[in-house]
JSON list of C-alpha atoms in Angstrom, two decimals:
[
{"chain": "A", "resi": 1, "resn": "UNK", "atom": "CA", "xyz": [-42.84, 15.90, 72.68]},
{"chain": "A", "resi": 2, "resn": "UNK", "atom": "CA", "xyz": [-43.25, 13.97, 69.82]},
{"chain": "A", "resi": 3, "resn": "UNK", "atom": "CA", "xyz": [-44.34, 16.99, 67.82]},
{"chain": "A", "resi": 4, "resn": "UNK", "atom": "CA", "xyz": [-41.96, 18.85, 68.51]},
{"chain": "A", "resi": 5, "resn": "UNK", "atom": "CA", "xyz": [-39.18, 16.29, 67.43]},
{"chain": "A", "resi": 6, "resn": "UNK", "atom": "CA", "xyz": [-40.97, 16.30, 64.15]},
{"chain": "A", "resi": 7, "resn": "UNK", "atom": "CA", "xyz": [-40.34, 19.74, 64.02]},
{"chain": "A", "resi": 8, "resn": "UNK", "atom": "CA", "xyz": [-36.95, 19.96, 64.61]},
{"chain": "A", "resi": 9, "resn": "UNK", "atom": "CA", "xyz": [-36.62, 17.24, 62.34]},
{"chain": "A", "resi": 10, "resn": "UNK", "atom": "CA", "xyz": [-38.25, 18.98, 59.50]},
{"chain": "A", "resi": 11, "resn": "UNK", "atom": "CA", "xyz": [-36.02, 22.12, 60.16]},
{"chain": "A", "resi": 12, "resn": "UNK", "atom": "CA", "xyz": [-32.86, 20.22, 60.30]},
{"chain": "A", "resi": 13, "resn": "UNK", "atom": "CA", "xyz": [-34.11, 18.59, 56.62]},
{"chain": "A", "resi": 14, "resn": "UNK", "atom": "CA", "xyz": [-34.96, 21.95, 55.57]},
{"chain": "A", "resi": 15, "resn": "UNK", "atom": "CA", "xyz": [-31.42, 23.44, 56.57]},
{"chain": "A", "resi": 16, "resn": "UNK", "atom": "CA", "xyz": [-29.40, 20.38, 55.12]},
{"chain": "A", "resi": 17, "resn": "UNK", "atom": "CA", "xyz": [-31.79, 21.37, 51.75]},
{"chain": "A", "resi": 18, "resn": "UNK", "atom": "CA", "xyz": [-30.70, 24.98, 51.90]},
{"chain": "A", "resi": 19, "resn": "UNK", "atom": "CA", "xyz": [-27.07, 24.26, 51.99]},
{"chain": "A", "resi": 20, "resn": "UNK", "atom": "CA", "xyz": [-27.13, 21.49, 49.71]},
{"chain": "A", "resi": 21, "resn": "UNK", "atom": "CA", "xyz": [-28.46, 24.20, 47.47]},
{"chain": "A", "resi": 22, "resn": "UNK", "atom": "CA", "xyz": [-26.27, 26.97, 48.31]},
{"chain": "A", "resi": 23, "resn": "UNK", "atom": "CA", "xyz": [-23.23, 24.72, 47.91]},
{"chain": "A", "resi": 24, "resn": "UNK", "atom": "CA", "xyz": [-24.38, 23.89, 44.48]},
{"chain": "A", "resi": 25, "resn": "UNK", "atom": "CA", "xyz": [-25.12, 27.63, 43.74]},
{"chain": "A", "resi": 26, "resn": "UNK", "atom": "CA", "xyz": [-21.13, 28.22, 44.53]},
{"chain": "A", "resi": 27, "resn": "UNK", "atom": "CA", "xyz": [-20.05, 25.66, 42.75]},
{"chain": "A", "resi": 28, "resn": "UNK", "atom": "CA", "xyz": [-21.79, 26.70, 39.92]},
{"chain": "A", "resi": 29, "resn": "UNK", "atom": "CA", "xyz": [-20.15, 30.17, 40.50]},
{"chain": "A", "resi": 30, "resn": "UNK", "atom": "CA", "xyz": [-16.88, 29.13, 41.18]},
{"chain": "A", "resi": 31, "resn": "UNK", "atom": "CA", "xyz": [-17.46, 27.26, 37.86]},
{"chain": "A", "resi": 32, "resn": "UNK", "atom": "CA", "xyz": [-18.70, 30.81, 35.92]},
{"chain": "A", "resi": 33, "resn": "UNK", "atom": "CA", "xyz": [-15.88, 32.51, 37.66]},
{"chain": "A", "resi": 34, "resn": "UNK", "atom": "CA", "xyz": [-13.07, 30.21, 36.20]},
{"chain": "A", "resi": 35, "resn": "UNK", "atom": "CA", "xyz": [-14.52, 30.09, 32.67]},
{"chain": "A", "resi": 36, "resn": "UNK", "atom": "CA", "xyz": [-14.93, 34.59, 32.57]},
{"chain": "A", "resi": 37, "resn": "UNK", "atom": "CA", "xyz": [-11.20, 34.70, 34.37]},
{"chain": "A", "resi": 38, "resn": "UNK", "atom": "CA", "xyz": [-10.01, 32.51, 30.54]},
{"chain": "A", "resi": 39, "resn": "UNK", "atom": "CA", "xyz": [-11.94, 34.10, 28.69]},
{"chain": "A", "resi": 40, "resn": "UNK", "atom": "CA", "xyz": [-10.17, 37.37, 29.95]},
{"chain": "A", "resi": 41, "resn": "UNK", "atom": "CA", "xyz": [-7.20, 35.43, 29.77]},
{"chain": "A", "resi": 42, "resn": "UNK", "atom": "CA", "xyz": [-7.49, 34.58, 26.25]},
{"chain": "A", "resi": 43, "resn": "UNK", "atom": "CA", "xyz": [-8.91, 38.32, 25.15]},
{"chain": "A", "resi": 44, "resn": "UNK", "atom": "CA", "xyz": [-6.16, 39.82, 26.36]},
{"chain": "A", "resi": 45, "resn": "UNK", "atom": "CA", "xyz": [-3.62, 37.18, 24.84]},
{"chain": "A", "resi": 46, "resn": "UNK", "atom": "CA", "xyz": [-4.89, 38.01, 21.73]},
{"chain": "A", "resi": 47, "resn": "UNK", "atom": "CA", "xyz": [-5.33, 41.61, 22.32]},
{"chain": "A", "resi": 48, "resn": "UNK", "atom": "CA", "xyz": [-1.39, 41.80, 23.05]},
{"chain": "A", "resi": 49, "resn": "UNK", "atom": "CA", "xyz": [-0.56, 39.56, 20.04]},
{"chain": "A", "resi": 50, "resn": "UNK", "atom": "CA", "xyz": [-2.19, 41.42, 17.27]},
{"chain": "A", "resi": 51, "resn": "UNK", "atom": "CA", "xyz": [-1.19, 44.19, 19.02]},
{"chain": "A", "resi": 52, "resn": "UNK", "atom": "CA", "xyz": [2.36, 43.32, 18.92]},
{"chain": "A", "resi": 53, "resn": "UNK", "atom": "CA", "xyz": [1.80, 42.51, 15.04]},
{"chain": "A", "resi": 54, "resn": "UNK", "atom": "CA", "xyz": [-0.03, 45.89, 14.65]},
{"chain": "A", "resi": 55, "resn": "UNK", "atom": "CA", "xyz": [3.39, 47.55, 16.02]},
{"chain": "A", "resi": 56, "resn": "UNK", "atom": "CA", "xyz": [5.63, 45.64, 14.15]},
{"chain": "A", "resi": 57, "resn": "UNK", "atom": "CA", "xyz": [3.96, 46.48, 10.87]},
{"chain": "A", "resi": 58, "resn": "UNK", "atom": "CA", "xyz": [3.92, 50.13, 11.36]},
{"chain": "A", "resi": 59, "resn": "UNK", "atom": "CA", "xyz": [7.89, 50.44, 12.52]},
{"chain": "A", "resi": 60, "resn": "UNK", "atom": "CA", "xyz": [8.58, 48.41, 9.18]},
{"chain": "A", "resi": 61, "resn": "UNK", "atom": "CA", "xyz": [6.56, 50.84, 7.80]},
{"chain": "A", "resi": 62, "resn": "UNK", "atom": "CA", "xyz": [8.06, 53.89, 8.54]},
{"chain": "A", "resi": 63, "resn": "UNK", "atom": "CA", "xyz": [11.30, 52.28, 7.98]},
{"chain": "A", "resi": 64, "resn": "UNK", "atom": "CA", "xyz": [10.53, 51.87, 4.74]},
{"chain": "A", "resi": 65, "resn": "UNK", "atom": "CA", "xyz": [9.06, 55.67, 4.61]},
{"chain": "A", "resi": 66, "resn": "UNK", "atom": "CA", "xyz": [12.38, 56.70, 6.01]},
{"chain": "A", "resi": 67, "resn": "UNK", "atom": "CA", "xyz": [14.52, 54.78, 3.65]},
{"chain": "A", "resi": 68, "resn": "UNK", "atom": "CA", "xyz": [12.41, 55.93, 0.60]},
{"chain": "A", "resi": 69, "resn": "UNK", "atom": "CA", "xyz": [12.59, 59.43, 1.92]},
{"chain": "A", "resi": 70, "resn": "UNK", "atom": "CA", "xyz": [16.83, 59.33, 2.18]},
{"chain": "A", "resi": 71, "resn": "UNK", "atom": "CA", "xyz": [17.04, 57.44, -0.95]},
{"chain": "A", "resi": 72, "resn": "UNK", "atom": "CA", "xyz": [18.51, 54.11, -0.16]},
{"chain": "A", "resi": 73, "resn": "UNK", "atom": "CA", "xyz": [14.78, 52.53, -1.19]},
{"chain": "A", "resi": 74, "resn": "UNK", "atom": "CA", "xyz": [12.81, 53.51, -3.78]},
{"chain": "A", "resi": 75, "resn": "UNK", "atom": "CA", "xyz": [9.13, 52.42, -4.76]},
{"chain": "A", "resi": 76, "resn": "UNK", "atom": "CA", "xyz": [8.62, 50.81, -7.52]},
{"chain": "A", "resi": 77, "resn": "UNK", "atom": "CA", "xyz": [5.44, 50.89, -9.36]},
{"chain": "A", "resi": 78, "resn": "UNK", "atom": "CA", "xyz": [4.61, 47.88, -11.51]},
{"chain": "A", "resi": 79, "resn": "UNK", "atom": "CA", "xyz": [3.61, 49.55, -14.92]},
{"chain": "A", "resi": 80, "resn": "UNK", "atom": "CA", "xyz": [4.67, 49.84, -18.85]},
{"chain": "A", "resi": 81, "resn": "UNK", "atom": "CA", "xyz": [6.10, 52.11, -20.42]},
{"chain": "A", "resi": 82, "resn": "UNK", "atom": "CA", "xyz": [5.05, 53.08, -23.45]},
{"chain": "A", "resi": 83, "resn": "UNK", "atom": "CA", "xyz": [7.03, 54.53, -26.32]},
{"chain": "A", "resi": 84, "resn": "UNK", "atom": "CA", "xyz": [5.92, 58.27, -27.16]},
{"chain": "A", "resi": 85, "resn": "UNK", "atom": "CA", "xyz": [8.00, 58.50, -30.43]},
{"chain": "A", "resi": 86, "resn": "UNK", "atom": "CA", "xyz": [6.09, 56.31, -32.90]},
{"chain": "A", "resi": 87, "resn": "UNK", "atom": "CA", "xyz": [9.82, 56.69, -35.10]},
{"chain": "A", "resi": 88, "resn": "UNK", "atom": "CA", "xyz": [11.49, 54.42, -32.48]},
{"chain": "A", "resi": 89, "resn": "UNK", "atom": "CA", "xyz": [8.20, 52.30, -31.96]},
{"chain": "A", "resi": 90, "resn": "UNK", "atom": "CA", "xyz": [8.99, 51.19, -35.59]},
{"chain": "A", "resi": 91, "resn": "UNK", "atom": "CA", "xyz": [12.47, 50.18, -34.95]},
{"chain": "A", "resi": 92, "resn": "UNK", "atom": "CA", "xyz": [11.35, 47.96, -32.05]},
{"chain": "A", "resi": 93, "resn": "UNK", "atom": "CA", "xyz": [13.39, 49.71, -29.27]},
{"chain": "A", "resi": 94, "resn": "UNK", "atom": "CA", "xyz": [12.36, 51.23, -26.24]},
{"chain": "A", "resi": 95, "resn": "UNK", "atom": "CA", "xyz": [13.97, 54.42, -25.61]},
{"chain": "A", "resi": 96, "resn": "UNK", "atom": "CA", "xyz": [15.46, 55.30, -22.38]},
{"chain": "A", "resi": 97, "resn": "UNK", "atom": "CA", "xyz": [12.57, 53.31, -20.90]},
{"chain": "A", "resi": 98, "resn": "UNK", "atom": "CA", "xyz": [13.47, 53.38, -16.77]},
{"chain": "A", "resi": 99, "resn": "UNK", "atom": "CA", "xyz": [11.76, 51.74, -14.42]},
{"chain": "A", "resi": 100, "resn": "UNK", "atom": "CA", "xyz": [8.34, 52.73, -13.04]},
{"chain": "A", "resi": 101, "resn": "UNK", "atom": "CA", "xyz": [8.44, 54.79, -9.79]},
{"chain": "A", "resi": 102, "resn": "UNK", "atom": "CA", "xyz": [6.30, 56.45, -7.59]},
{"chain": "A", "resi": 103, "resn": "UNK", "atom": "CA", "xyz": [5.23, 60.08, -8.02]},
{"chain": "A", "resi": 104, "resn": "UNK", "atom": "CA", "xyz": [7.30, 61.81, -5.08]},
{"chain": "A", "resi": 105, "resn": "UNK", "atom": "CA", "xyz": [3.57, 63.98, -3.51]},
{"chain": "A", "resi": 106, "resn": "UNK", "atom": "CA", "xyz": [2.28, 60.24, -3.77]},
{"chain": "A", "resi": 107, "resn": "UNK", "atom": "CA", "xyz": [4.28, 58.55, -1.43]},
{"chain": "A", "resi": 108, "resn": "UNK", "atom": "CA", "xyz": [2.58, 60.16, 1.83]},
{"chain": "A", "resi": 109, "resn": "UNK", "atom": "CA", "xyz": [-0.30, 58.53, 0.36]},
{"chain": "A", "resi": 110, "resn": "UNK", "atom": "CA", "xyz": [0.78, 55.25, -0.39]},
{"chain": "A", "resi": 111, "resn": "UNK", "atom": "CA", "xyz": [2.38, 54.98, 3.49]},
{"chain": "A", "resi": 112, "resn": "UNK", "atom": "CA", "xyz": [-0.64, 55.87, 4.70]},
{"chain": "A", "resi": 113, "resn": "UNK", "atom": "CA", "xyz": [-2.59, 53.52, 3.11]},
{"chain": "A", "resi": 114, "resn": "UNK", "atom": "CA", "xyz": [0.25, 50.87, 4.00]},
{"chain": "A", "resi": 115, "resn": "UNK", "atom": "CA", "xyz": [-0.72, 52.25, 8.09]},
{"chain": "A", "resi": 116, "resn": "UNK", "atom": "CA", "xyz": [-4.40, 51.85, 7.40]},
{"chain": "A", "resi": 117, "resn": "UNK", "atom": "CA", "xyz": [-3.99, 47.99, 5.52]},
{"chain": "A", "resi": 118, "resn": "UNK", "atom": "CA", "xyz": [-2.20, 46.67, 8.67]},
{"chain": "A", "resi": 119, "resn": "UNK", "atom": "CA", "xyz": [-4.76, 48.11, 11.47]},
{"chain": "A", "resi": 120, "resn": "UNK", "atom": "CA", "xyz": [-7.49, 46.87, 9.41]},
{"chain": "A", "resi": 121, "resn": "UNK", "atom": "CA", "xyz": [-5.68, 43.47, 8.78]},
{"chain": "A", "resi": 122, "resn": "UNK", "atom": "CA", "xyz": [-5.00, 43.03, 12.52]},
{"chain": "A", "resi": 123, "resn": "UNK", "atom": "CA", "xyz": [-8.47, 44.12, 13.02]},
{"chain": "A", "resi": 124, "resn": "UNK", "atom": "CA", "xyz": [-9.74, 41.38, 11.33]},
{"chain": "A", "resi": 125, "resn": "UNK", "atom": "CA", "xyz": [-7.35, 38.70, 12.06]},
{"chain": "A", "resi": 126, "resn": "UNK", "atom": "CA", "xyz": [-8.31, 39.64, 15.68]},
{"chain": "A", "resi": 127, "resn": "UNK", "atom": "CA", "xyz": [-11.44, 39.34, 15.75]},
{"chain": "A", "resi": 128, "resn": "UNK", "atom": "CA", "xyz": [-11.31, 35.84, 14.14]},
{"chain": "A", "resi": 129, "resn": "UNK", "atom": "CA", "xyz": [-8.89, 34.74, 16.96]},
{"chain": "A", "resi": 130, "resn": "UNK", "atom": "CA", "xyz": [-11.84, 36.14, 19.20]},
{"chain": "A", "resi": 131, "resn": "UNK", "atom": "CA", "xyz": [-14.43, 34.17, 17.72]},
{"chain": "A", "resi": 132, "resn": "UNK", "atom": "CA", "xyz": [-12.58, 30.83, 17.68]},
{"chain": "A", "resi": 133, "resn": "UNK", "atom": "CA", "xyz": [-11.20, 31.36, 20.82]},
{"chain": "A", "resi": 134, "resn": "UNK", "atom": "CA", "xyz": [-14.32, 33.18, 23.14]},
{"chain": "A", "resi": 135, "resn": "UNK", "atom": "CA", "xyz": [-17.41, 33.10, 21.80]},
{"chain": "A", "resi": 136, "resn": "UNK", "atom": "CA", "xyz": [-17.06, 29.38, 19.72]},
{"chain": "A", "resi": 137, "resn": "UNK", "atom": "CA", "xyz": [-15.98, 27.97, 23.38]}
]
């Protein structure tokens, strides 16, 4: 009789072991589960805010390529111009000097460059939110 009590006893101390362990292995994955559901949270935070930026950039964009294209805008290159005539070089004039502007078979160019500089600079800035925000955590 008395052996047998010790057995019991030793399986009731072995059960209470097992779910003292198995209630420590949820916890711990209740614990994992919280932290990946953030970190999803935060990805796709950032994922709709540099989105959102990305968008924003490109309508301004083509707003731009649409005003340049009607003629209310026009793009202005930052340049010199130099006198041809060396006559009117002399008298220290510049003649009929206008301003700078972009070749017209350019501009397609220059907007799509424009496109390219705001993907990559969302790009970037997103994966620095990433890495502050996810993996630095």
């Amino acid at each position: 009789m008395c052996l047998l009590f010790d057995r019991l006893m030793d399986e009731r101390n072995d059960a209470r072991q097992a779910l003292a362990t198995a209630q420590t292995e949820v916890t711990g994955l209740r614990e994992a589960a919280r932290i990946s559901g953030e970190m999803l949270a935060d990805r796709d935070d950032i994922d709709r805010t540099r989105t959102e930026a990305l968008n924003h950039a490109l309508f301004e964009n083509s707003e731009l390529q649409r005003a340049v294209g009607t003629g209310r805008q026009r793009l202005r290159v930052n340049a010199v111009c130099r006198v041809a005539d060396p006559e009117q070089a002399r008298t220290g004039r510049v003649a009929d000097a206008g301003t700078a502007e972009l070749a017209t078979d350019a501009r397609p160019d220059y907007f799509a460059l424009r496109d390219q500089l705001a993907l990559s600079k969302e790009m970037i800035l997103g994966l620095q939110d990433h890495v502050r925000r996810i993996c630095l955590r």
